[in-house]
Amino acid sequence: MSWIPFKIGQPKKQIVPKTVERDFEREYGKLQQLEEQTRRLQKDMKKSTDADLAMSKSAVKISLDLLSNPLCEQDQDFLNMVTALDTAMKRMDAFNQEKVNQIQKTVIEPLKKFGSVFPSLNMAVKRREQALQDYRRLQAKVEKYEEKEKTGPVLAKLHQAREELRPVRDDFEAKNKQLLDEMPRFYHSRLDYFQPSFEALIRAQVGYYSEMQKIFGDLTQQLDQPGHPDEQREKENEARLSELRALSIVADD
Amino acid sequence: MAEHGSDEPSSRTGSPDGEGRVSADRPLLHQRLAVRELIDTELSYLHMLRLCASDIRSRLQQLPQGDLDVLFSNIDDVIQVNSRFLHDLQETASREEEQVQLIGNLFLEFQEELERVYKVYCASYDQALLLVETYRKEPELQREVQSIIEAVVPQAGPSGLSFLLVIPLQRITKYPLLLQKILENTAPDASAYPVLQRAVSALQDVNTNINEYKRRKEVASKYTKVEQLTLRERLARLNTHTLSKKTTRLSQLLKQEAGLVPRTEDKEFDDLEERFHWVSLCVTEMKNNVAVYRDNLEAFLRFRPQEYDLDIPGGPVVQYCSLMRDLQLQAFPQFQRLEGLVWQPLCSLAKALAGPQNLIKKRLDKLLDFERVEEKLLEVGSVTYEEQEARHTFQALNSLLVAELPQLNQLAVRWLGQILCTFVGLQRDLAQQALQRAEGSLAQLPHYHLSETAFRKLVEDTLGQTGHQLRSFQENFEKVLPPPTTQPLLPGAERQVQALLSRYGPEKLYQVTSNVSGAGTLDLTLLRGQIVALLQNKDTKGNSSRWLVDTGGHRGYVPAGKLELYRVIPSQEEVKGQEWPHKDSRHLTPEPTPAPVPSVPAVTQAVAVYPFVARSSHEVSLQAGQLVTVLEAQDKKGNPEWSLVEVNEQRGYVPSSFLARAPGPALWGWSLPS
């Protein structure tokens, strides 16, 4: 109905100062960014720990399968080596599980909790927006009457409109103020909130790698295999392969 | 070439009176000549070898290096061995009486080495010949090769390269013959005799072994190739010959299964095969498991939690990010040496085992052939040449496998063990690297000094507190309530609402969002905007989408989806009294007193606020202040900007915004100025 002489609901004067609007946008923008980052971080962290667990389990399977091979019954040396390996892998897996549990408790859960505040925030912002729309509309209405010729019915309408406007405006102001107060405080709270989690995360990693170093260090001692440099290892692999290939029953290609 | 000419035996010049002496010396002479022949031929042989290895080989530049390796094989090794041999041979010349014995001993000394180098050369000779044949087919190349050879060794003749390459073969087979000649001319009681005998048989053994080795190699190379044939290719390979072979084998196998024919039990082989089978299983499983491990590692490294930006400038968060970045950039790439040091070798090992697997299968096939031939031999007493060949093939395969499987098993297990150790070493290295990098960050952590248990308690407590704080934030945000409802109240409804309010309280009041038409006997029919009080948020069957409500007059069920919590509007006086005492408290947003936005309710009176001129027959004209009856608050398309009104007995559409409610009974909470 475009022939209606004026658009309904757009006030002429700027009811919310530009600075206020800008501040609001900025604060809310920061929070929206934070929401996105924490949500993705939480998801990725979960995927990372899942992959970590899978990796550890597949390492355990290596030694488990070896242990169940009949060669172990025939070859004492082989059995000893594989048993030692199996013990080490199982212990590492246990430590890994504990590490992941710790991460779950101190990082992933808190991230989730943090993220759960955002829906309420977003709803609050929406309601403020709704209130703003109502405010604008009623403001426009008041202005409309104010511009008209001051006849009796007009004055009656004007008064009525003003009466309607007042509570709506107050409602909006209140919401606006509340959010402008709360948003920065919430944003700021991330500092205190995340530092403990990440400290716990670092400590969990360090604890795990310490165990890993100890267990595998002991194992290499036990297997009597000093740390060879890579070139030497490669040479040995080459040598083993040539030995095999020297046999006639091994195809050379 | 032996210079027989100048060393003619002096028997021709023998005179009757010297016969006795000559005849006694004859054997000795022949012996001497034979020895001479041995040494001289050795000399020229070595000379020829050297010509081939250096002069000719270096000039054959147009041939690729691979070809040259095949042609000349291990000729350098042969030259090495033979030159030492020659040197020692020549030294024996000074020890006249013992020479023959020394020569015998020399051969026994060199027996092993000769076998070792010559078997390799002989085994690859066939391949070299094949290569020579291919050259012959290219006339251009052939001419070049020929000219080079003729320049160096004129006596090579037209057969050139093959003439030269066969020389070592001729030599090794000549040794027994040369020795035999010396032996024949040695007195059986001479001290050298037994030595020479042993030397002769030794060299004969050498030749036998060389042949056996060659045969095994041929058999092995025929069957180890694990051919990747498509089904079509396999079918194409089938012909009557292969089919008959296969059916014969199958029937043999069946006969064995049925117990009609004894199966050749070979415990030694079976044990070897069993062990080999376990070794293969080990390798295959390990390879698969490492593959899975690699995949998981890759997945793990894909996720980089450190790349997210929480806009936190310092502290553990930043430390964590830099630690993770470090690990990813440095420690883990190191760990991926796994690829070359564990995965690749495993693949090579697995591949190497494929050949023997194939051979074992083939052996079984050949065994069945063998058994059948044995049967036939028993029955008939003779077998065809082909059947004889089949027997030999089986025997060759079998002895080859029995000879080499133990070593294979041992080597494979040894290698596997080394690979495992490497795997473990890599894990340890990773841990070391990670710890090194973490050392720095660890010391900077605020609670570095705390024990793990103390720290965990601290974190738990802290998280509890911050959790509280978060909850309060959440509550605060939730207290930002929806704006006052814009649903209009039906006229006459205010008193009803008040009655419901006083009976049930404000939390139980709901407003109907759209017209409800009841279907069953207990269902209510309500209009949009009506207020009801909630009695039960589910029906008698437990269906929570059907609520029991009280309209103030009637009770019944309405769909829950059509009800919205109704925010009760306190009276204006009440609000003024409150004066918003919690103005600066964060916790309570005082409820304002808006009026429902005056849109035109259904079927009611209204006053035209502005004049309106109808422009079509659908519309009706209005005068300012005119009283109208609103029939519908929207047009036929549901557009609320138009209302259907009746004025002056005329009906038509007018813009809804031009109407205002008639000053009717005071809105609850409102009082209009008079």
mmCIF file of N, CA, C and O in Angstrom, chain A residues 125-172:
data_model
loop_
_atom_site.group_PDB
_atom_site.id
_atom_site.type_symbol
_atom_site.label_atom_id
_atom_site.label_comp_id
_atom_site.label_asym_id
_atom_site.label_seq_id
_atom_site.Cartn_x
_atom_site.Cartn_y
_atom_site.Cartn_z
ATOM 1 N N VAL A 125 19.297 -9.539 23.679
ATOM 2 C CA VAL A 125 19.564 -8.519 22.658
ATOM 3 C C VAL A 125 18.386 -8.406 21.699
ATOM 4 O O VAL A 125 17.989 -7.308 21.285
ATOM 5 N N LYS A 126 17.817 -9.580 21.368
ATOM 6 C CA LYS A 126 16.645 -9.545 20.480
ATOM 7 C C LYS A 126 15.503 -8.779 21.116
ATOM 8 O O LYS A 126 14.813 -7.997 20.447
ATOM 9 N N ARG A 127 15.323 -9.008 22.394
ATOM 10 C CA ARG A 127 14.195 -8.345 23.067
ATOM 11 C C ARG A 127 14.430 -6.854 23.130
ATOM 12 O O ARG A 127 13.489 -6.062 23.025
ATOM 13 N N ARG A 128 15.685 -6.481 23.328
ATOM 14 C CA ARG A 128 15.988 -5.050 23.316
ATOM 15 C C ARG A 128 15.665 -4.471 21.933
ATOM 16 O O ARG A 128 15.109 -3.371 21.807
ATOM 17 N N GLU A 129 15.988 -5.210 20.926
ATOM 18 C CA GLU A 129 15.709 -4.773 19.567
ATOM 19 C C GLU A 129 14.227 -4.616 19.333
ATOM 20 O O GLU A 129 13.766 -3.621 18.751
ATOM 21 N N GLN A 130 13.471 -5.612 19.817
ATOM 22 C CA GLN A 130 12.011 -5.532 19.724
ATOM 23 C C GLN A 130 11.500 -4.283 20.422
ATOM 24 O O GLN A 130 10.651 -3.553 19.900
ATOM 25 N N ALA A 131 12.045 -4.064 21.625
ATOM 26 C CA ALA A 131 11.612 -2.900 22.403
ATOM 27 C C ALA A 131 11.938 -1.629 21.628
ATOM 28 O O ALA A 131 11.163 -0.664 21.612
ATOM 29 N N LEU A 132 13.093 -1.635 20.989
ATOM 30 C CA LEU A 132 13.505 -0.472 20.203
ATOM 31 C C LEU A 132 12.527 -0.223 19.054
ATOM 32 O O LEU A 132 12.156 0.921 18.777
ATOM 33 N N GLN A 133 12.123 -1.304 18.398
ATOM 34 C CA GLN A 133 11.169 -1.161 17.296
ATOM 35 C C GLN A 133 9.861 -0.562 17.785
ATOM 36 O O GLN A 133 9.305 0.358 17.176
ATOM 37 N N ASP A 134 9.407 -1.098 18.910
ATOM 38 C CA ASP A 134 8.151 -0.575 19.470
ATOM 39 C C ASP A 134 8.312 0.900 19.808
ATOM 40 O O ASP A 134 7.443 1.730 19.507
ATOM 41 N N TYR A 135 9.434 1.202 20.415
ATOM 42 C CA TYR A 135 9.731 2.576 20.806
ATOM 43 C C TYR A 135 9.694 3.480 19.576
ATOM 44 O O TYR A 135 9.028 4.530 19.555
ATOM 45 N N ARG A 136 10.391 3.039 18.524
ATOM 46 C CA ARG A 136 10.442 3.840 17.296
ATOM 47 C C ARG A 136 9.037 4.096 16.748
ATOM 48 O O ARG A 136 8.682 5.214 16.377
ATOM 49 N N ARG A 137 8.281 3.035 16.740
ATOM 50 C CA ARG A 137 6.957 3.132 16.150
ATOM 51 C C ARG A 137 6.086 4.136 16.903
ATOM 52 O O ARG A 137 5.436 4.995 16.321
ATOM 53 N N LEU A 138 6.139 3.983 18.206
ATOM 54 C CA LEU A 138 5.275 4.883 19.008
ATOM 55 C C LEU A 138 5.776 6.315 18.938
ATOM 56 O O LEU A 138 5.000 7.269 18.942
ATOM 57 N N GLN A 139 7.094 6.454 18.870
ATOM 58 C CA GLN A 139 7.683 7.787 18.737
ATOM 59 C C GLN A 139 7.202 8.448 17.454
ATOM 60 O O GLN A 139 6.829 9.626 17.435
ATOM 61 N N ALA A 140 7.206 7.653 16.399
ATOM 62 C CA ALA A 140 6.769 8.175 15.102
ATOM 63 C C ALA A 140 5.318 8.628 15.173
ATOM 64 O O ALA A 140 4.939 9.665 14.621
ATOM 65 N N LYS A 141 4.554 7.819 15.884
ATOM 66 C CA LYS A 141 3.142 8.142 16.008
ATOM 67 C C LYS A 141 2.919 9.467 16.728
ATOM 68 O O LYS A 141 2.124 10.307 16.298
ATOM 69 N N VAL A 142 3.700 9.610 17.799
ATOM 70 C CA VAL A 142 3.575 10.860 18.560
ATOM 71 C C VAL A 142 3.940 12.039 17.683
ATOM 72 O O VAL A 142 3.230 13.051 17.627
ATOM 73 N N GLU A 143 5.029 11.897 16.943
ATOM 74 C CA GLU A 143 5.482 12.990 16.075
ATOM 75 C C GLU A 143 4.429 13.323 15.032
ATOM 76 O O GLU A 143 4.204 14.480 14.680
ATOM 77 N N LYS A 144 3.797 12.264 14.564
ATOM 78 C CA LYS A 144 2.769 12.455 13.548
ATOM 79 C C LYS A 144 1.658 13.367 14.074
ATOM 80 O O LYS A 144 1.257 14.316 13.420
ATOM 81 N N TYR A 145 1.213 13.058 15.283
ATOM 82 C CA TYR A 145 0.141 13.864 15.866
ATOM 83 C C TYR A 145 0.612 15.280 16.168
ATOM 84 O O TYR A 145 -0.139 16.233 16.048
ATOM 85 N N GLU A 146 1.875 15.361 16.575
ATOM 86 C CA GLU A 146 2.395 16.672 16.949
ATOM 87 C C GLU A 146 2.395 17.619 15.764
ATOM 88 O O GLU A 146 2.277 18.835 15.906
ATOM 89 N N GLU A 147 2.517 17.052 14.587
ATOM 90 C CA GLU A 147 2.601 17.913 13.414
ATOM 91 C C GLU A 147 1.240 18.331 12.893
ATOM 92 O O GLU A 147 1.123 19.196 12.045
ATOM 93 N N LYS A 148 0.230 17.676 13.389
ATOM 94 C CA LYS A 148 -1.081 17.977 12.838
ATOM 95 C C LYS A 148 -1.662 19.252 13.446
ATOM 96 O O LYS A 148 -1.190 19.754 14.466
ATOM 97 N N GLU A 149 -2.737 19.694 12.829
ATOM 98 C CA GLU A 149 -3.466 20.847 13.352
ATOM 99 C C GLU A 149 -4.064 20.471 14.698
ATOM 100 O O GLU A 149 -4.591 19.385 14.867
ATOM 101 N N LYS A 150 -3.957 21.367 15.616
ATOM 102 C CA LYS A 150 -4.358 21.002 16.978
ATOM 103 C C LYS A 150 -5.875 21.070 17.181
ATOM 104 O O LYS A 150 -6.399 21.984 17.786
ATOM 105 N N THR A 151 -6.563 20.135 16.643
ATOM 106 C CA THR A 151 -8.001 20.058 16.909
ATOM 107 C C THR A 151 -8.232 19.152 18.118
ATOM 108 O O THR A 151 -7.298 18.533 18.608
ATOM 109 N N GLY A 152 -9.454 19.120 18.536
ATOM 110 C CA GLY A 152 -9.836 18.343 19.714
ATOM 111 C C GLY A 152 -9.459 16.871 19.593
ATOM 112 O O GLY A 152 -8.674 16.336 20.384
ATOM 113 N N PRO A 153 -10.006 16.220 18.589
ATOM 114 C CA PRO A 153 -9.661 14.796 18.469
ATOM 115 C C PRO A 153 -8.161 14.587 18.346
ATOM 116 O O PRO A 153 -7.601 13.636 18.891
ATOM 117 N N VAL A 154 -7.527 15.493 17.650
ATOM 118 C CA VAL A 154 -6.079 15.329 17.468
ATOM 119 C C VAL A 154 -5.380 15.380 18.803
ATOM 120 O O VAL A 154 -4.508 14.570 19.103
ATOM 121 N N LEU A 155 -5.777 16.383 19.610
ATOM 122 C CA LEU A 155 -5.124 16.488 20.913
ATOM 123 C C LEU A 155 -5.369 15.249 21.745
ATOM 124 O O LEU A 155 -4.483 14.772 22.451
ATOM 125 N N ALA A 156 -6.598 14.748 21.639
ATOM 126 C CA ALA A 156 -6.907 13.523 22.392
ATOM 127 C C ALA A 156 -5.972 12.405 21.941
ATOM 128 O O ALA A 156 -5.365 11.692 22.763
ATOM 129 N N LYS A 157 -5.840 12.267 20.647
ATOM 130 C CA LYS A 157 -4.959 11.212 20.115
ATOM 131 C C LYS A 157 -3.543 11.421 20.568
ATOM 132 O O LYS A 157 -2.834 10.470 20.928
ATOM 133 N N LEU A 158 -3.118 12.660 20.520
ATOM 134 C CA LEU A 158 -1.732 12.976 20.884
ATOM 135 C C LEU A 158 -1.452 12.568 22.319
ATOM 136 O O LEU A 158 -0.456 11.949 22.634
ATOM 137 N N HIS A 159 -2.371 12.943 23.162
ATOM 138 C CA HIS A 159 -2.186 12.592 24.561
ATOM 139 C C HIS A 159 -2.102 11.094 24.750
ATOM 140 O O HIS A 159 -1.231 10.577 25.453
ATOM 141 N N GLN A 160 -3.035 10.424 24.099
ATOM 142 C CA GLN A 160 -3.065 8.962 24.211
ATOM 143 C C GLN A 160 -1.744 8.366 23.737
ATOM 144 O O GLN A 160 -1.164 7.482 24.374
ATOM 145 N N ALA A 161 -1.316 8.907 22.595
ATOM 146 C CA ALA A 161 -0.069 8.376 22.035
ATOM 147 C C ALA A 161 1.083 8.605 22.991
ATOM 148 O O ALA A 161 1.928 7.722 23.172
ATOM 149 N N ARG A 162 1.127 9.767 23.575
ATOM 150 C CA ARG A 162 2.222 10.046 24.502
ATOM 151 C C ARG A 162 2.181 9.110 25.693
ATOM 152 O O ARG A 162 3.217 8.649 26.175
ATOM 153 N N GLU A 163 1.010 8.826 26.151
ATOM 154 C CA GLU A 163 0.853 7.909 27.284
ATOM 155 C C GLU A 163 1.347 6.515 26.935
ATOM 156 O O GLU A 163 1.944 5.840 27.756
ATOM 157 N N GLU A 164 1.057 6.159 25.714
ATOM 158 C CA GLU A 164 1.522 4.835 25.292
ATOM 159 C C GLU A 164 3.030 4.807 25.163
ATOM 160 O O GLU A 164 3.677 3.802 25.458
ATOM 161 N N LEU A 165 3.539 5.913 24.670
ATOM 162 C CA LEU A 165 4.979 5.947 24.386
ATOM 163 C C LEU A 165 5.804 5.820 25.650
ATOM 164 O O LEU A 165 6.784 5.095 25.693
ATOM 165 N N ARG A 166 5.402 6.537 26.675
ATOM 166 C CA ARG A 166 6.264 6.650 27.843
ATOM 167 C C ARG A 166 6.755 5.305 28.393
ATOM 168 O O ARG A 166 7.943 5.083 28.530
ATOM 169 N N PRO A 167 5.873 4.379 28.708
ATOM 170 C CA PRO A 167 6.384 3.112 29.275
ATOM 171 C C PRO A 167 7.266 2.337 28.292
ATOM 172 O O PRO A 167 8.219 1.666 28.707
ATOM 173 N N VAL A 168 6.914 2.428 27.041
ATOM 174 C CA VAL A 168 7.724 1.685 26.067
ATOM 175 C C VAL A 168 9.127 2.245 26.018
ATOM 176 O O VAL A 168 10.119 1.514 25.973
ATOM 177 N N ARG A 169 9.175 3.589 26.074
ATOM 178 C CA ARG A 169 10.501 4.186 26.033
ATOM 179 C C ARG A 169 11.297 3.807 27.265
ATOM 180 O O ARG A 169 12.456 3.432 27.179
ATOM 181 N N ASP A 170 10.646 3.862 28.384
ATOM 182 C CA ASP A 170 11.337 3.493 29.623
ATOM 183 C C ASP A 170 11.814 2.052 29.583
ATOM 184 O O ASP A 170 12.907 1.727 30.044
ATOM 185 N N ASP A 171 10.961 1.215 29.022
ATOM 186 C CA ASP A 171 11.341 -0.195 28.920
ATOM 187 C C ASP A 171 12.619 -0.346 28.092
ATOM 188 O O ASP A 171 13.559 -1.025 28.498
ATOM 189 N N PHE A 172 12.608 0.334 26.963
ATOM 190 C CA PHE A 172 13.788 0.228 26.110
ATOM 191 C C PHE A 172 15.025 0.762 26.823
ATOM 192 O O PHE A 172 16.094 0.152 26.801
#
